């Protein structure tokens, strides 16, 4: 699908419909395959800290992945959104039991100054998305939080997406940031 001439809003709607139409068993198998691909990647192996996200219903399921990151002894940080400034910061999560509801009803870790961390060059950041293209650009939910964050910091970026949400070219602007790679249920796409 060449989506460069389609609006981002229309493409988001199409991708959400595609995900809703996925049978539960197919989607669960894809989620598991994506998690395994991340955990077996060299990017994950070399990272001491992982910035991730707690999945919403329309995103690749991440709870298993988050538990595995903690079990592997890596530092895990999750985003907390400031909806007034449209920014986010990442806070360390030490246990899945610490999660509580935050902005947009997204589960977040405890917010305390000593838990706020910034990525370094060896930090792996897992990115949520609705679609991705051949050049490594992603279509997010539309808030711009990740693009603003990635304009300030430069971790190793790995998207998580279903293979059938690939489009040849996404509409983009100067604020959009490229990913290093994207884990799908079929393969690791490197850009």
Short mmCIF file of C-alpha atoms in Angstrom, two decimals:
data_model
loop_
_atom_site.label_atom_id
_atom_site.label_comp_id
_atom_site.label_asym_id
_atom_site.label_seq_id
_atom_site.Cartn_x
_atom_site.Cartn_y
_atom_site.Cartn_z
CA UNK A 1 0.00 0.00 0.00
CA UNK A 2 1.40 3.42 -0.94
CA UNK A 3 0.06 5.73 1.69
CA UNK A 4 2.12 8.82 0.92
CA UNK A 5 -0.88 10.54 -0.68
CA UNK A 6 -3.35 9.48 2.04
CA UNK A 7 -3.82 11.63 5.14
CA UNK A 8 -2.38 10.35 8.40
CA UNK A 9 -5.86 10.41 9.99
CA UNK A 10 -7.35 8.26 7.20
CA UNK A 11 -4.43 5.86 7.41
CA UNK A 12 -4.80 5.59 11.20
CA UNK A 13 -8.48 4.70 10.75
CA UNK A 14 -7.64 2.06 8.13
CA UNK A 15 -4.94 0.48 10.31
CA UNK A 16 -7.21 0.43 13.37
CA UNK A 17 -9.91 -1.31 11.33
CA UNK A 18 -7.36 -3.83 10.08
CA UNK A 19 -6.29 -4.63 13.64
CA UNK A 20 -9.86 -4.97 14.87
CA UNK A 21 -10.51 -7.46 12.06
CA UNK A 22 -7.56 -9.70 13.07
CA UNK A 23 -8.82 -12.93 14.65
CA UNK A 24 -7.80 -13.18 18.30
CA UNK A 25 -5.72 -16.35 17.86
CA UNK A 26 -3.80 -14.91 14.90
CA UNK A 27 -3.09 -11.71 16.77
CA UNK A 28 -2.01 -13.56 19.94
CA UNK A 29 0.41 -15.70 17.92
CA UNK A 30 1.78 -12.57 16.20
CA UNK A 31 2.23 -10.81 19.57
CA UNK A 32 4.18 -13.80 20.89
CA UNK A 33 6.37 -13.99 17.78
CA UNK A 34 7.14 -10.25 17.97
CA UNK A 35 8.09 -10.53 21.66
CA UNK A 36 10.43 -13.44 20.91
CA UNK A 37 12.01 -11.53 18.02
CA UNK A 38 12.73 -8.58 20.35
CA UNK A 39 14.16 -10.81 23.10
CA UNK A 40 16.42 -12.63 20.61
CA UNK A 41 17.71 -9.45 18.94
CA UNK A 42 21.27 -8.20 19.32
CA UNK A 43 19.85 -4.76 20.17
CA UNK A 44 18.09 -6.24 23.19
CA UNK A 45 21.09 -8.37 24.18
CA UNK A 46 23.40 -5.35 24.30
CA UNK A 47 20.98 -3.02 26.11
CA UNK A 48 21.24 -2.62 29.87
CA UNK A 49 18.18 -0.36 29.90
CA UNK A 50 14.98 -0.72 27.87
CA UNK A 51 12.42 2.02 27.36
CA UNK A 52 9.13 0.34 26.51
CA UNK A 53 5.39 0.92 26.76
CA UNK A 54 2.33 -0.79 28.17
CA UNK A 55 0.19 -1.72 25.19
CA UNK A 56 -3.26 -0.39 24.55
CA UNK A 57 -5.84 -2.68 22.84
CA UNK A 58 -4.87 -1.50 19.32
CA UNK A 59 -1.12 -2.05 19.85
CA UNK A 60 1.18 -5.08 19.82
CA UNK A 61 0.65 -6.69 23.24
CA UNK A 62 3.64 -6.00 25.52
CA UNK A 63 2.86 -7.32 29.01
CA UNK A 64 4.73 -10.62 28.46
CA UNK A 65 7.66 -8.69 27.01
CA UNK A 66 7.76 -6.28 29.95
CA UNK A 67 7.80 -9.18 32.42
CA UNK A 68 10.66 -10.82 30.52
CA UNK A 69 12.69 -7.60 30.51
CA UNK A 70 12.33 -7.38 34.29
CA UNK A 71 13.14 -11.08 34.71
CA UNK A 72 16.31 -10.59 32.64
CA UNK A 73 17.49 -8.00 35.17
CA UNK A 74 17.48 -5.10 32.74
CA UNK A 75 16.33 -1.66 33.84
CA UNK A 76 12.85 -1.04 32.43
CA UNK A 77 11.43 2.46 32.01
CA UNK A 78 7.94 3.40 30.82
CA UNK A 79 6.56 6.71 29.56
CA UNK A 80 4.44 9.10 31.57
CA UNK A 81 2.68 11.74 29.47
CA UNK A 82 2.25 15.37 30.42
CA UNK A 83 -0.97 16.12 28.52
CA UNK A 84 -0.70 19.89 29.10
CA UNK A 85 2.70 20.20 27.42
CA UNK A 86 2.34 17.18 25.11
CA UNK A 87 5.62 15.78 26.37
CA UNK A 88 6.65 12.60 28.12
CA UNK A 89 9.32 11.39 30.49
CA UNK A 90 10.36 7.82 31.29
CA UNK A 91 10.28 6.37 34.79
CA UNK A 92 11.76 3.13 36.08
CA UNK A 93 9.43 0.21 36.74
CA UNK A 94 10.67 -2.39 39.19
CA UNK A 95 7.64 -4.69 39.22
CA UNK A 96 4.50 -5.12 37.13
CA UNK A 97 2.56 -4.73 40.40
CA UNK A 98 3.59 -1.04 40.53
CA UNK A 99 1.54 -0.07 37.47
CA UNK A 100 -1.37 2.34 37.95
CA UNK A 101 -3.61 4.20 35.53
CA UNK A 102 -2.20 7.40 34.02
CA UNK A 103 -3.02 9.81 31.20
CA UNK A 104 -5.19 8.31 28.44
CA UNK A 105 -5.82 5.40 30.86
CA UNK A 106 -2.35 4.06 30.05
CA UNK A 107 -0.74 2.16 32.95
CA UNK A 108 2.33 3.99 34.29
CA UNK A 109 5.05 3.36 36.89
CA UNK A 110 5.36 5.42 40.07
CA UNK A 111 6.34 9.01 39.29
CA UNK A 112 9.18 10.14 41.52
CA UNK A 113 12.24 12.28 40.66
CA UNK A 114 14.67 9.48 41.53
CA UNK A 115 12.93 7.16 39.03
CA UNK A 116 13.05 9.59 36.09
CA UNK A 117 15.71 8.47 33.59
CA UNK A 118 16.97 9.59 30.21
CA UNK A 119 18.28 7.22 27.55
CA UNK A 120 21.91 6.89 26.64
CA UNK A 121 23.37 5.59 23.39
CA UNK A 122 23.01 1.97 24.58
CA UNK A 123 19.34 2.29 25.60
CA UNK A 124 16.85 0.32 23.52
CA UNK A 125 13.53 2.10 23.02
CA UNK A 126 10.55 0.03 21.87
CA UNK A 127 8.10 2.13 19.86
CA UNK A 128 4.34 1.61 19.51
CA UNK A 129 2.85 2.23 16.08
CA UNK A 130 -0.03 1.61 13.75
CA UNK A 131 2.04 1.25 10.56
CA UNK A 132 5.59 1.54 9.23
CA UNK A 133 7.21 2.08 5.87
CA UNK A 134 10.24 0.96 3.86
CA UNK A 135 12.39 3.87 5.06
CA UNK A 136 11.85 3.23 8.77
CA UNK A 137 9.18 5.82 9.49
CA UNK A 138 6.27 4.98 11.76
CA UNK A 139 2.68 6.04 12.05
CA UNK A 140 1.84 6.61 15.69
CA UNK A 141 -1.43 7.37 17.43
CA UNK A 142 -1.20 11.04 16.46
CA UNK A 143 -0.16 12.78 19.66
CA UNK A 144 3.43 13.40 18.58
CA UNK A 145 4.83 12.40 21.97
CA UNK A 146 7.47 10.02 20.64
CA UNK A 147 8.60 12.31 17.81
CA UNK A 148 9.06 15.20 20.25
CA UNK A 149 10.95 12.94 22.66
CA UNK A 150 13.17 11.54 19.90
CA UNK A 151 14.05 15.04 18.74
CA UNK A 152 15.82 15.46 22.11
CA UNK A 153 17.22 11.97 22.73
CA UNK A 154 18.77 9.36 20.45
CA UNK A 155 18.40 5.84 21.84
CA UNK A 156 18.41 2.69 19.69
CA UNK A 157 14.85 2.63 18.34
CA UNK A 158 12.93 -0.56 17.55
CA UNK A 159 9.32 -0.46 16.45
CA UNK A 160 6.81 -3.20 17.24
CA UNK A 161 4.24 -3.75 14.50
CA UNK A 162 2.28 -6.39 12.62
CA UNK A 163 3.73 -7.28 9.23
CA UNK A 164 0.49 -6.55 7.38
CA UNK A 165 0.61 -2.96 8.62
CA UNK A 166 3.57 -2.23 6.34
CA UNK A 167 3.05 0.49 3.73
CA UNK A 168 5.57 1.41 1.05
CA UNK A 169 5.69 5.11 2.04
CA UNK A 170 4.01 7.00 4.86
CA UNK A 171 3.02 10.65 4.75
CA UNK A 172 5.52 12.49 6.93
CA UNK A 173 6.82 15.87 7.94
CA UNK A 174 10.01 17.32 9.39
CA UNK A 175 9.06 16.24 12.91
CA UNK A 176 8.83 12.51 12.11
CA UNK A 177 11.79 10.40 13.26
CA UNK A 178 13.14 7.22 11.67
CA UNK A 179 13.52 3.95 13.56
CA UNK A 180 16.62 1.79 13.45
CA UNK A 181 14.55 -1.37 13.03
CA UNK A 182 11.07 -2.85 13.42
CA UNK A 183 10.15 -6.25 14.88
CA UNK A 184 7.23 -7.97 13.16
CA UNK A 185 5.95 -11.50 13.53
CA UNK A 186 7.70 -12.39 10.27
CA UNK A 187 11.15 -10.78 10.61
CA UNK A 188 13.27 -7.96 11.95
CA UNK A 189 13.18 -5.10 9.43
CA UNK A 190 16.37 -3.02 9.52
CA UNK A 191 16.42 0.47 8.02
#
